[in-house]
Tab-separated table of C-alpha atoms in Angstrom:
chain	number	residue	atom	x	y	z
A	648	MET	CA	150.199	-173.468	143.854
A	649	PHE	CA	151.766	-174.459	147.167
A	650	THR	CA	154.639	-172.589	148.810
A	651	LEU	CA	157.320	-174.104	150.992
A	652	PRO	CA	157.093	-172.726	154.534
A	653	PRO	CA	160.240	-171.203	156.058
A	654	ASP	CA	160.861	-174.284	158.211
A	655	ARG	CA	161.227	-176.419	155.034
A	656	LEU	CA	164.029	-174.283	153.640
A	657	PRO	CA	166.845	-174.405	152.628
A	658	LEU	CA	166.230	-177.277	150.185
A	659	LEU	CA	168.738	-179.810	148.849
A	660	VAL	CA	168.031	-181.401	145.452
A	661	THR	CA	170.086	-184.469	144.558
A	662	GLY	CA	170.518	-186.233	141.234
A	663	VAL	CA	170.507	-183.046	139.185
A	664	ALA	CA	172.204	-184.762	136.250
A	665	GLY	CA	168.975	-186.679	135.595
A	666	VAL	CA	165.864	-185.288	133.942
A	667	THR	CA	163.784	-185.260	137.130
A	668	GLY	CA	166.407	-183.580	139.308
A	669	TYR	CA	167.591	-181.174	136.616
A	670	ASN	CA	164.115	-179.792	135.995
A	671	ALA	CA	163.231	-179.759	139.689
A	672	LEU	CA	166.376	-177.794	140.550
A	673	ASP	CA	165.574	-175.214	137.882
A	674	TYR	CA	162.018	-174.872	139.166
A	675	PHE	CA	162.885	-174.585	142.857
A	676	HIS	CA	165.856	-172.289	142.226
A	677	ARG	CA	163.544	-169.858	140.435
A	678	ARG	CA	160.887	-170.169	143.141
A	679	TYR	CA	163.258	-169.802	146.109
A	680	PRO	CA	166.417	-168.008	144.941
A	681	GLY	CA	169.373	-168.395	147.267
A	682	GLN	CA	167.683	-171.158	149.279
A	683	VAL	CA	168.146	-174.172	147.000
A	684	ILE	CA	171.290	-176.208	146.333
A	685	GLY	CA	171.723	-179.073	143.897
A	686	ILE	CA	174.512	-181.639	144.063
A	687	ARG	CA	176.114	-183.600	141.253
A	688	GLN	CA	178.898	-186.173	141.108
A	689	GLN	CA	182.462	-184.827	141.145
A	690	ASP	CA	183.309	-186.144	137.682
A	691	ASN	CA	180.301	-184.501	136.015
A	692	TRP	CA	182.130	-181.202	135.536
A	693	ARG	CA	179.986	-180.065	132.597
A	694	LEU	CA	177.024	-179.571	134.934
A	695	ALA	CA	177.807	-176.304	136.682
A	696	GLY	CA	176.098	-173.252	138.115
A	697	PRO	CA	176.161	-170.977	141.169
A	698	HIS	CA	173.580	-173.191	142.908
A	699	ILE	CA	175.197	-176.527	141.963
A	700	VAL	CA	177.827	-178.176	144.170
A	701	ALA	CA	180.096	-181.092	143.253
A	702	CYS	CA	179.629	-183.795	145.882
A	703	ASP	CA	179.634	-187.555	145.393
A	704	ALA	CA	176.613	-189.183	147.000
A	705	GLU	CA	178.877	-191.725	148.731
A	706	ASP	CA	181.135	-189.057	150.299
A	707	HIS	CA	179.838	-189.038	153.868
A	708	VAL	CA	182.201	-186.328	155.134
A	709	GLU	CA	181.625	-183.862	152.294
A	710	LEU	CA	177.866	-184.351	152.368
A	711	GLY	CA	177.888	-183.761	156.121
A	712	ARG	CA	179.870	-180.574	155.572
A	713	LEU	CA	177.236	-179.346	153.122
A	714	PHE	CA	174.453	-180.085	155.607
A	715	ASP	CA	176.343	-178.192	158.300
A	716	GLU	CA	177.028	-175.248	155.998
A	717	HIS	CA	173.523	-174.850	154.560
A	718	GLN	CA	171.377	-176.359	157.341
A	719	PHE	CA	169.035	-178.076	154.888
A	720	ARG	CA	165.521	-178.544	156.223
A	721	SER	CA	164.207	-180.486	153.216
A	722	VAL	CA	165.657	-182.908	150.692
A	723	LEU	CA	164.286	-183.882	147.294
A	724	ASN	CA	166.203	-187.031	146.414
A	725	CYS	CA	166.258	-187.702	142.671
A	726	ALA	CA	169.643	-189.434	142.687
A	727	GLY	CA	170.350	-192.781	141.090
A	728	ASN	CA	172.162	-194.433	138.219
A	729	CYS	CA	169.404	-195.388	135.767
A	730	ALA	CA	171.673	-196.532	132.918
A	731	LEU	CA	170.210	-200.015	132.509
A	732	LYS	CA	173.093	-201.588	130.592
A	733	ALA	CA	175.797	-200.049	132.757
A	734	CYS	CA	174.049	-201.298	135.896
A	735	GLU	CA	173.772	-204.827	134.457
A	736	LEU	CA	177.448	-204.916	133.552
A	737	ASP	CA	178.628	-203.436	136.858
A	738	SER	CA	176.208	-204.303	139.638
A	739	ARG	CA	178.665	-203.013	142.245
A	740	LEU	CA	178.522	-199.553	140.666
A	741	ALA	CA	174.732	-199.660	140.675
A	742	TRP	CA	174.635	-200.725	144.320
A	743	ARG	CA	177.152	-198.066	145.377
A	744	THR	CA	175.211	-195.267	143.689
A	745	ASN	CA	171.613	-196.327	144.247
A	746	VAL	CA	171.826	-197.907	147.700
A	747	GLU	CA	175.000	-196.848	149.494
A	748	GLY	CA	174.589	-193.266	148.283
A	749	LEU	CA	171.026	-193.245	149.636
A	750	GLN	CA	172.194	-194.781	152.909
A	751	ASN	CA	174.739	-191.991	153.255
A	752	LEU	CA	172.152	-189.312	152.522
A	753	LEU	CA	169.684	-190.843	154.965
A	754	SER	CA	172.228	-190.812	157.762
A	755	HIS	CA	172.366	-187.010	157.544
A	756	VAL	CA	168.633	-186.541	156.983
A	757	VAL	CA	167.719	-188.720	159.976
A	758	GLU	CA	170.246	-187.025	162.231
A	759	ARG	CA	168.774	-183.591	161.441
A	760	GLY	CA	165.124	-184.613	161.160
A	761	ALA	CA	164.783	-183.014	157.738
A	762	ARG	CA	161.774	-183.448	155.472
A	763	MET	CA	162.472	-185.863	152.607
A	764	VAL	CA	160.753	-186.766	149.337
A	765	HIS	CA	162.379	-189.641	147.457
A	766	THR	CA	161.845	-190.748	143.862
A	767	SER	CA	161.816	-194.433	142.965
A	768	ILE	CA	160.738	-195.956	139.638
A	769	ASP	CA	158.124	-198.107	137.901
A	770	LEU	CA	160.878	-200.547	136.905
A	771	VAL	CA	160.644	-202.179	140.318
A	772	PHE	CA	158.109	-204.342	138.432
A	773	SER	CA	158.710	-206.811	135.611
A	774	GLY	CA	155.433	-205.987	133.879
A	775	ASP	CA	155.055	-209.579	132.713
A	776	ASP	CA	151.373	-209.828	133.642
A	777	ALA	CA	149.729	-208.846	130.347
A	778	GLN	CA	146.254	-208.781	131.916
A	779	ARG	CA	147.194	-206.301	134.620
A	780	ASN	CA	145.230	-203.069	134.773
A	781	GLY	CA	148.097	-201.039	136.143
A	782	HIS	CA	150.300	-201.707	139.153
A	783	VAL	CA	149.246	-200.500	142.600
A	784	GLU	CA	151.386	-199.878	145.663
A	785	THR	CA	150.584	-203.211	147.296
A	786	ASP	CA	151.835	-205.254	144.334
A	787	ARG	CA	154.986	-207.232	145.072
A	788	PRO	CA	158.062	-205.817	143.286
A	789	ASP	CA	159.698	-208.248	140.873
A	790	PRO	CA	162.326	-206.276	138.927
A	791	VAL	CA	164.129	-207.825	135.967
A	792	THR	CA	167.105	-205.434	136.024
A	793	VAL	CA	169.895	-204.681	138.476
A	794	TYR	CA	168.727	-201.068	138.416
A	795	GLY	CA	165.223	-202.104	139.481
A	796	LYS	CA	166.602	-204.347	142.225
A	797	THR	CA	168.687	-201.519	143.691
A	798	MET	CA	165.678	-199.214	143.661
A	799	VAL	CA	163.659	-201.807	145.599
A	800	ALA	CA	166.520	-202.023	148.099
A	801	GLY	CA	166.435	-198.244	148.421
A	802	GLU	CA	162.709	-198.258	149.134
A	803	GLN	CA	163.214	-200.864	151.858
A	804	LEU	CA	166.077	-198.868	153.355
A	805	ILE	CA	163.854	-195.813	153.655
A	806	ASP	CA	161.005	-197.837	155.127
A	807	ASP	CA	163.364	-199.201	157.780
A	808	TRP	CA	165.264	-196.012	158.582
A	809	TYR	CA	162.957	-193.069	157.938
A	810	PRO	CA	159.336	-194.087	157.298
A	811	GLN	CA	158.146	-190.479	157.505
A	812	THR	CA	159.676	-190.034	154.038
A	813	CYS	CA	157.324	-189.680	151.076
A	814	VAL	CA	158.403	-192.155	148.375
A	815	LEU	CA	157.164	-191.580	144.826
A	816	ARG	CA	157.452	-194.251	142.169
A	817	ILE	CA	157.650	-192.254	138.975
A	818	SER	CA	157.716	-193.398	135.360
A	819	LEU	CA	159.365	-191.577	132.440
A	820	PRO	CA	159.840	-187.882	133.325
A	821	MET	CA	159.219	-185.803	130.215
A	822	GLY	CA	161.415	-182.720	130.164
A	823	ILE	CA	164.781	-181.494	128.980
A	824	SER	CA	168.103	-182.919	130.147
A	825	PHE	CA	171.254	-180.935	130.723
A	826	ASN	CA	173.333	-182.846	128.147
A	827	GLY	CA	170.710	-183.227	125.429
A	828	HIS	CA	170.461	-187.015	125.441
A	829	ALA	CA	169.822	-188.238	128.992
A	830	GLY	CA	166.037	-188.226	128.884
A	831	ALA	CA	163.546	-190.262	126.877
A	832	ILE	CA	162.625	-187.378	124.572
A	833	ASP	CA	166.219	-186.191	124.238
A	834	TRP	CA	167.630	-189.595	123.330
A	835	ILE	CA	164.964	-190.311	120.729
A	836	GLN	CA	165.113	-186.801	119.278
A	837	SER	CA	168.911	-186.841	119.140
A	838	ARG	CA	168.783	-189.970	116.966
A	839	PHE	CA	166.224	-188.534	114.557
A	840	ALA	CA	167.921	-185.126	114.364
A	841	LYS	CA	171.126	-186.833	113.188
A	842	ASP	CA	169.209	-188.980	110.654
A	843	ARG	CA	169.944	-192.087	112.684
A	844	PRO	CA	167.403	-194.844	113.273
A	845	ALA	CA	165.904	-195.484	116.689
A	846	THR	CA	164.473	-198.862	117.687
A	847	LEU	CA	161.850	-198.902	120.438
A	848	TYR	CA	159.658	-201.637	121.898
A	849	PHE	CA	156.011	-202.346	121.146
A	850	ASP	CA	155.368	-204.014	124.496
A	851	GLU	CA	157.179	-201.948	127.138
A	852	ILE	CA	154.371	-199.814	128.547
A	853	ARG	CA	154.990	-196.768	130.733
A	854	THR	CA	152.966	-193.927	132.275
A	855	PRO	CA	155.014	-190.802	131.423
A	856	THR	CA	154.608	-187.461	133.186
A	857	TYR	CA	155.558	-183.889	132.384
A	858	THR	CA	158.293	-182.639	134.693
A	859	ASP	CA	156.156	-179.494	135.044
A	860	CYS	CA	153.531	-181.602	136.832
A	861	LEU	CA	156.136	-183.426	138.914
A	862	ASN	CA	157.660	-180.155	140.123
A	863	LEU	CA	154.316	-178.923	141.441
A	864	LEU	CA	153.742	-182.272	143.140
A	865	PHE	CA	157.201	-182.198	144.733
A	866	GLU	CA	156.522	-178.738	146.123
A	867	GLU	CA	153.186	-179.782	147.594
A	868	LEU	CA	154.639	-182.901	149.182
A	869	LEU	CA	157.716	-181.142	150.550
A	870	ALA	CA	155.385	-178.647	152.215
A	871	SER	CA	153.264	-181.466	153.675
A	872	ASP	CA	153.780	-184.401	156.017
A	873	PHE	CA	152.654	-187.072	153.547
A	874	ALA	CA	154.520	-190.290	154.283
A	875	GLY	CA	154.747	-193.696	152.682
A	876	LEU	CA	154.728	-195.040	149.147
A	877	TYR	CA	152.749	-193.531	146.271
A	878	HIS	CA	152.587	-194.387	142.588
A	879	SER	CA	153.107	-191.265	140.513
A	880	GLY	CA	152.522	-192.231	136.903
A	881	GLY	CA	150.589	-190.143	134.420
A	882	PRO	CA	147.053	-190.989	133.287
A	883	ARG	CA	148.063	-191.954	129.728
A	884	ARG	CA	149.722	-195.308	129.022
A	885	LEU	CA	152.092	-195.489	126.084
A	886	SER	CA	154.579	-198.011	124.775
A	887	LEU	CA	158.135	-196.887	124.137
A	888	TYR	CA	157.380	-197.269	120.430
A	889	GLU	CA	154.351	-194.981	120.733
A	890	ILE	CA	156.411	-192.423	122.638
A	891	ALA	CA	158.936	-192.453	119.791
A	892	GLN	CA	156.082	-192.045	117.298
A	893	VAL	CA	154.997	-188.903	119.138
A	894	VAL	CA	158.532	-187.469	119.135
A	895	ASN	CA	158.986	-188.354	115.460
A	896	ARG	CA	155.787	-186.745	114.235
A	897	VAL	CA	155.682	-183.704	116.525
A	898	GLY	CA	159.353	-183.034	115.748
A	899	GLY	CA	158.807	-183.362	112.007
A	900	TYR	CA	161.443	-186.058	111.557
A	901	ASP	CA	161.756	-188.730	108.874
A	902	PRO	CA	159.207	-191.432	109.775
A	903	ASP	CA	161.379	-194.140	108.227
A	904	LEU	CA	163.932	-193.598	111.009
A	905	LEU	CA	161.616	-195.156	113.606
A	906	GLN	CA	161.833	-198.904	113.956
A	907	GLY	CA	159.961	-201.152	116.364
A	908	CYS	CA	160.259	-204.627	117.788
A	909	PRO	CA	159.053	-206.776	120.697
A	910	ARG	CA	161.207	-206.399	123.800
A	911	LEU	CA	162.319	-210.042	123.638
A	912	ASP	CA	164.132	-209.204	120.393
A	913	ALA	CA	166.233	-206.600	122.173
A	914	GLY	CA	168.823	-209.083	123.430
A	915	PRO	CA	169.651	-210.284	126.940
A	916	ILE	CA	171.430	-207.158	128.228
A	917	PRO	CA	169.751	-205.233	129.579
A	918	PRO	CA	166.567	-207.242	130.090
A	919	ARG	CA	163.461	-205.194	129.323
A	920	ALA	CA	160.359	-204.832	131.460
A	921	GLY	CA	156.895	-205.249	129.944
A	922	ASN	CA	153.751	-203.444	131.002
A	923	VAL	CA	154.821	-201.484	134.085
A	924	ALA	CA	151.973	-198.973	133.876
A	925	MET	CA	151.034	-197.681	137.317
A	926	ARG	CA	147.725	-196.626	138.794
A	927	SER	CA	148.069	-193.441	140.846
A	928	ALA	CA	144.637	-193.576	142.488
A	929	LYS	CA	146.070	-193.599	146.020
A	930	LEU	CA	147.985	-190.355	145.400
A	931	THR	CA	144.972	-188.760	143.715
A	932	GLU	CA	142.741	-189.706	146.632
A	933	HIS	CA	145.134	-188.353	149.242
A	934	LEU	CA	145.646	-185.082	147.361
A	935	GLY	CA	141.969	-184.713	146.553
A	936	ARG	CA	142.760	-184.052	142.881
A	937	GLU	CA	144.493	-185.521	139.834
A	938	PRO	CA	148.092	-184.222	139.977
A	939	PHE	CA	149.079	-185.112	136.418
A	940	ASP	CA	147.987	-184.033	132.987
A	941	PRO	CA	148.378	-186.690	130.292
A	942	TRP	CA	151.539	-186.695	128.176
A	943	PRO	CA	151.169	-185.483	125.493
A	944	LEU	CA	148.453	-183.107	126.617
A	945	ASP	CA	146.639	-182.817	123.276
A	946	GLU	CA	144.831	-185.961	122.159
A	947	LYS	CA	145.711	-185.234	118.524
A	948	TRP	CA	149.324	-186.199	119.248
A	949	VAL	CA	148.409	-189.657	120.584
A	950	PRO	CA	149.216	-192.529	118.159
A	951	THR	CA	146.309	-194.595	116.890
A	952	ASP	CA	148.272	-197.333	115.090
A	953	ARG	CA	151.847	-198.344	114.280
A	954	ASP	CA	151.964	-196.223	111.133
A	955	TRP	CA	150.409	-193.135	112.737
A	956	HIS	CA	153.676	-191.160	112.563
A	957	TYR	CA	153.614	-191.307	108.758
A	958	ASN	CA	150.490	-189.146	108.702
A	959	ARG	CA	151.711	-185.584	108.222
A	960	SER	CA	148.406	-183.917	107.386
A	961	GLY	CA	147.388	-180.952	109.486
A	962	GLU	CA	149.922	-179.177	111.739
A	963	ALA	CA	153.504	-179.572	110.549
A	964	GLY	CA	155.992	-180.865	113.062
A	965	SER	CA	159.162	-179.056	114.109
A	966	ALA	CA	161.758	-178.969	116.871
A	967	GLU	CA	160.098	-175.782	118.120
A	968	LEU	CA	156.693	-177.450	118.339
A	969	LEU	CA	158.251	-180.414	120.146
A	970	ALA	CA	159.714	-178.064	122.745
A	971	GLU	CA	156.339	-176.372	123.211
A	972	VAL	CA	154.119	-179.435	123.648
A	973	LEU	CA	156.367	-182.350	124.708
A	974	TYR	CA	159.137	-180.852	126.852
A	975	ARG	CA	156.700	-178.486	128.510
A	976	ASN	CA	153.108	-178.926	129.554
A	977	PRO	CA	151.192	-176.320	127.510
A	978	ARG	CA	148.872	-175.825	130.487
A	979	ARG	CA	151.790	-174.885	132.742
A	980	THR	CA	153.498	-172.230	130.586
A	981	GLY	CA	155.278	-169.717	132.783
A	982	ILE	CA	155.551	-171.950	135.849
């Protein structure tokens, strides 16, 4: 396990309303008590704590005041509006949050020469090439959503302004969310727990990662001088439908509640990406090791066909089991 050196603290974590930022803030706050601050938007009053500050990403003056007060030496930027439909319906909102907010943050980071790790997303790709064996960093982005387009713009902004930043394209972060429905697991589980159906896509392919693995990677990269763009997807590729199968069976929910369809049947808004699986070989090579365990860790929880979740032989599912093996990496218990 890496440790942040004194010259990389205090640490600012942004985007703590999202799954990635929420879990990272919890991890770093426990690791470095009193030296980590998270910021959330002013109107998100339900997200509170002694180490959480209300500050809109676009508020240049208030963000500058926070930098002056805490003298941040590192920034983990997990901010961004990832609500696909909301971004499609209000592209100005998406641009303000995902690009102008980043531009504001960068202005303070550059001025102070702070270390920065930034999270982007696999949805910078359309995933329309069915023969592709996983996207690599040199592939040309071709997003189908406003959200994806703003994330590409953010990557370019960083490359122009502060190329010493380490940019990680992540996929679905698998961990808890603060409100119980913001993350992939939470949204799917919340539907099943209320006996409501959930429809997921057979042909949207992602490379999910445990937030436990991401947190350790963030710490290592914040402590290092790694720069540039790295794909940071897990080693196991799953469709959204397969991910829902895992949640359904591990959680012990009614299998009839899960429905599936091709992404083209989802309707025009928001448009859905296809196979956006990423290859993380560049990151693995630079680190000298594989940073991610597969999600789920145990092969027995990996679907084998579209009716796999109906098979309830063997270990019975439950919400407690789901928390043990899907929200948390069983190999990382106690971290």
